[in-house]
């Protein structure tokens, strides 16, 4: 089982998107068991987009989660979530920002990780 970190940005976005505590727990449980869930997003430094069903909507009308998982010795970072009706794809600028963020997360975690 992997550690899953719900970032402050993710928690804020999850609240705005209407994810329940039960939905969030299900996401954490899934990623703890399968950290490479979702589609790898090109140009993001290893971020993945995971589609999850919204209550009564199915995956096509549900949510998109963005995660960062850079390797076995790192946690899965939940970065943000949005409804499919809000946005289906990220802009190049957003992907570039995710690449920078993923690099910072990896370097910071590596620097402070127990040996």
mmCIF file of C-alpha atoms in Angstrom:
data_model
loop_
_atom_site.group_PDB
_atom_site.id
_atom_site.type_symbol
_atom_site.label_atom_id
_atom_site.label_comp_id
_atom_site.label_asym_id
_atom_site.label_seq_id
_atom_site.Cartn_x
_atom_site.Cartn_y
_atom_site.Cartn_z
ATOM 1 C CA UNK A 1 0.000 0.000 0.000
ATOM 2 C CA UNK A 2 1.241 3.449 -0.911
ATOM 3 C CA UNK A 3 0.881 6.635 1.051
ATOM 4 C CA UNK A 4 -1.524 9.104 -0.550
ATOM 5 C CA UNK A 5 -1.215 12.828 0.177
ATOM 6 C CA UNK A 6 -4.279 15.030 -0.267
ATOM 7 C CA UNK A 7 -2.764 18.454 -0.960
ATOM 8 C CA UNK A 8 -4.464 21.633 0.253
ATOM 9 C CA UNK A 9 -5.253 22.549 -3.359
ATOM 10 C CA UNK A 10 -6.884 19.153 -3.897
ATOM 11 C CA UNK A 11 -8.956 19.406 -0.711
ATOM 12 C CA UNK A 12 -10.189 22.857 -1.729
ATOM 13 C CA UNK A 13 -11.015 21.699 -5.263
ATOM 14 C CA UNK A 14 -12.719 18.542 -3.940
ATOM 15 C CA UNK A 15 -14.950 20.655 -1.722
ATOM 16 C CA UNK A 16 -15.807 23.008 -4.602
ATOM 17 C CA UNK A 17 -16.503 20.072 -6.929
ATOM 18 C CA UNK A 18 -18.826 18.463 -4.390
ATOM 19 C CA UNK A 19 -16.859 15.309 -3.589
ATOM 20 C CA UNK A 20 -18.120 13.719 -0.396
ATOM 21 C CA UNK A 21 -15.830 12.384 2.325
ATOM 22 C CA UNK A 22 -16.851 8.910 1.133
ATOM 23 C CA UNK A 23 -15.799 9.765 -2.449
ATOM 24 C CA UNK A 24 -12.454 11.078 -1.188
ATOM 25 C CA UNK A 25 -11.833 7.957 0.911
ATOM 26 C CA UNK A 26 -12.592 5.761 -2.104
ATOM 27 C CA UNK A 27 -10.056 7.711 -4.188
ATOM 28 C CA UNK A 28 -7.390 7.413 -1.481
ATOM 29 C CA UNK A 29 -8.052 3.673 -1.110
ATOM 30 C CA UNK A 30 -7.824 3.134 -4.874
ATOM 31 C CA UNK A 31 -4.568 5.075 -5.239
ATOM 32 C CA UNK A 32 -3.012 3.452 -2.169
ATOM 33 C CA UNK A 33 -3.573 0.067 -3.814
ATOM 34 C CA UNK A 34 -2.929 1.151 -7.423
ATOM 35 C CA UNK A 35 -0.719 4.271 -7.491
ATOM 36 C CA UNK A 36 -0.371 4.177 -11.284
ATOM 37 C CA UNK A 37 -4.125 4.432 -11.873
ATOM 38 C CA UNK A 38 -5.180 6.842 -14.576
ATOM 39 C CA UNK A 39 -3.741 7.978 -17.873
ATOM 40 C CA UNK A 40 -0.226 9.387 -18.002
ATOM 41 C CA UNK A 41 -0.390 12.990 -19.197
ATOM 42 C CA UNK A 42 2.304 14.039 -21.648
ATOM 43 C CA UNK A 43 4.339 17.103 -20.707
ATOM 44 C CA UNK A 44 3.444 17.050 -16.996
ATOM 45 C CA UNK A 45 6.470 15.390 -15.440
ATOM 46 C CA UNK A 46 4.581 12.187 -14.688
ATOM 47 C CA UNK A 47 1.129 13.386 -13.641
ATOM 48 C CA UNK A 48 -1.866 11.207 -14.318
ATOM 49 C CA UNK A 49 -5.494 11.995 -15.038
ATOM 50 C CA UNK A 50 -7.890 9.639 -13.316
ATOM 51 C CA UNK A 51 -11.557 9.573 -14.242
ATOM 52 C CA UNK A 52 -13.992 8.776 -11.461
ATOM 53 C CA UNK A 53 -17.746 8.481 -11.593
ATOM 54 C CA UNK A 54 -19.882 11.182 -10.104
ATOM 55 C CA UNK A 55 -22.830 10.127 -8.007
ATOM 56 C CA UNK A 56 -25.414 8.874 -10.499
ATOM 57 C CA UNK A 57 -23.453 10.178 -13.494
ATOM 58 C CA UNK A 58 -20.981 7.460 -14.437
ATOM 59 C CA UNK A 59 -17.411 8.186 -15.502
ATOM 60 C CA UNK A 60 -18.388 10.220 -18.559
ATOM 61 C CA UNK A 61 -20.185 12.781 -16.400
ATOM 62 C CA UNK A 62 -17.991 12.484 -13.357
ATOM 63 C CA UNK A 63 -14.751 13.976 -12.149
ATOM 64 C CA UNK A 64 -11.165 14.231 -13.319
ATOM 65 C CA UNK A 65 -8.427 13.929 -10.702
ATOM 66 C CA UNK A 66 -4.843 14.954 -11.327
ATOM 67 C CA UNK A 67 -2.252 12.960 -9.407
ATOM 68 C CA UNK A 68 1.531 13.006 -9.229
ATOM 69 C CA UNK A 69 3.349 9.727 -8.698
ATOM 70 C CA UNK A 70 7.052 9.797 -9.457
ATOM 71 C CA UNK A 71 8.165 6.408 -8.207
ATOM 72 C CA UNK A 72 7.861 3.534 -5.781
ATOM 73 C CA UNK A 73 9.577 5.366 -2.943
ATOM 74 C CA UNK A 74 7.297 8.396 -3.183
ATOM 75 C CA UNK A 75 3.708 8.945 -2.111
ATOM 76 C CA UNK A 76 0.916 9.630 -4.556
ATOM 77 C CA UNK A 77 0.053 13.327 -4.424
ATOM 78 C CA UNK A 78 -3.540 14.318 -5.173
ATOM 79 C CA UNK A 79 -3.132 17.711 -6.850
ATOM 80 C CA UNK A 80 -6.591 18.772 -8.012
ATOM 81 C CA UNK A 81 -9.995 17.590 -9.145
ATOM 82 C CA UNK A 82 -12.581 19.110 -11.450
ATOM 83 C CA UNK A 83 -15.880 18.137 -13.008
ATOM 84 C CA UNK A 84 -15.804 16.986 -16.608
ATOM 85 C CA UNK A 85 -18.345 19.701 -17.342
ATOM 86 C CA UNK A 86 -15.793 22.271 -16.094
ATOM 87 C CA UNK A 87 -12.875 21.128 -18.220
ATOM 88 C CA UNK A 88 -11.959 18.032 -20.197
ATOM 89 C CA UNK A 89 -8.298 18.746 -20.929
ATOM 90 C CA UNK A 90 -5.535 20.918 -19.517
ATOM 91 C CA UNK A 91 -3.885 23.707 -21.468
ATOM 92 C CA UNK A 92 -0.199 23.551 -22.365
ATOM 93 C CA UNK A 93 0.474 26.197 -19.714
ATOM 94 C CA UNK A 94 -1.307 24.106 -17.069
ATOM 95 C CA UNK A 95 0.666 21.001 -18.109
ATOM 96 C CA UNK A 96 3.929 22.969 -17.872
ATOM 97 C CA UNK A 97 2.964 24.165 -14.386
ATOM 98 C CA UNK A 98 2.240 20.568 -13.341
ATOM 99 C CA UNK A 99 5.684 19.532 -14.607
ATOM 100 C CA UNK A 100 7.309 22.236 -12.464
ATOM 101 C CA UNK A 101 5.204 21.262 -9.446
ATOM 102 C CA UNK A 102 5.982 17.561 -9.850
ATOM 103 C CA UNK A 103 9.698 18.335 -9.991
ATOM 104 C CA UNK A 104 9.450 20.421 -6.802
ATOM 105 C CA UNK A 105 7.458 17.711 -5.006
ATOM 106 C CA UNK A 106 9.971 15.024 -5.964
ATOM 107 C CA UNK A 107 12.996 17.103 -4.932
ATOM 108 C CA UNK A 108 11.412 18.244 -1.677
ATOM 109 C CA UNK A 109 10.254 14.768 -0.725
ATOM 110 C CA UNK A 110 13.637 13.238 -1.601
ATOM 111 C CA UNK A 111 15.389 15.858 0.541
ATOM 112 C CA UNK A 112 13.200 15.156 3.593
ATOM 113 C CA UNK A 113 12.502 11.441 3.147
ATOM 114 C CA UNK A 114 13.756 9.056 5.818
ATOM 115 C CA UNK A 115 16.687 6.963 4.671
#
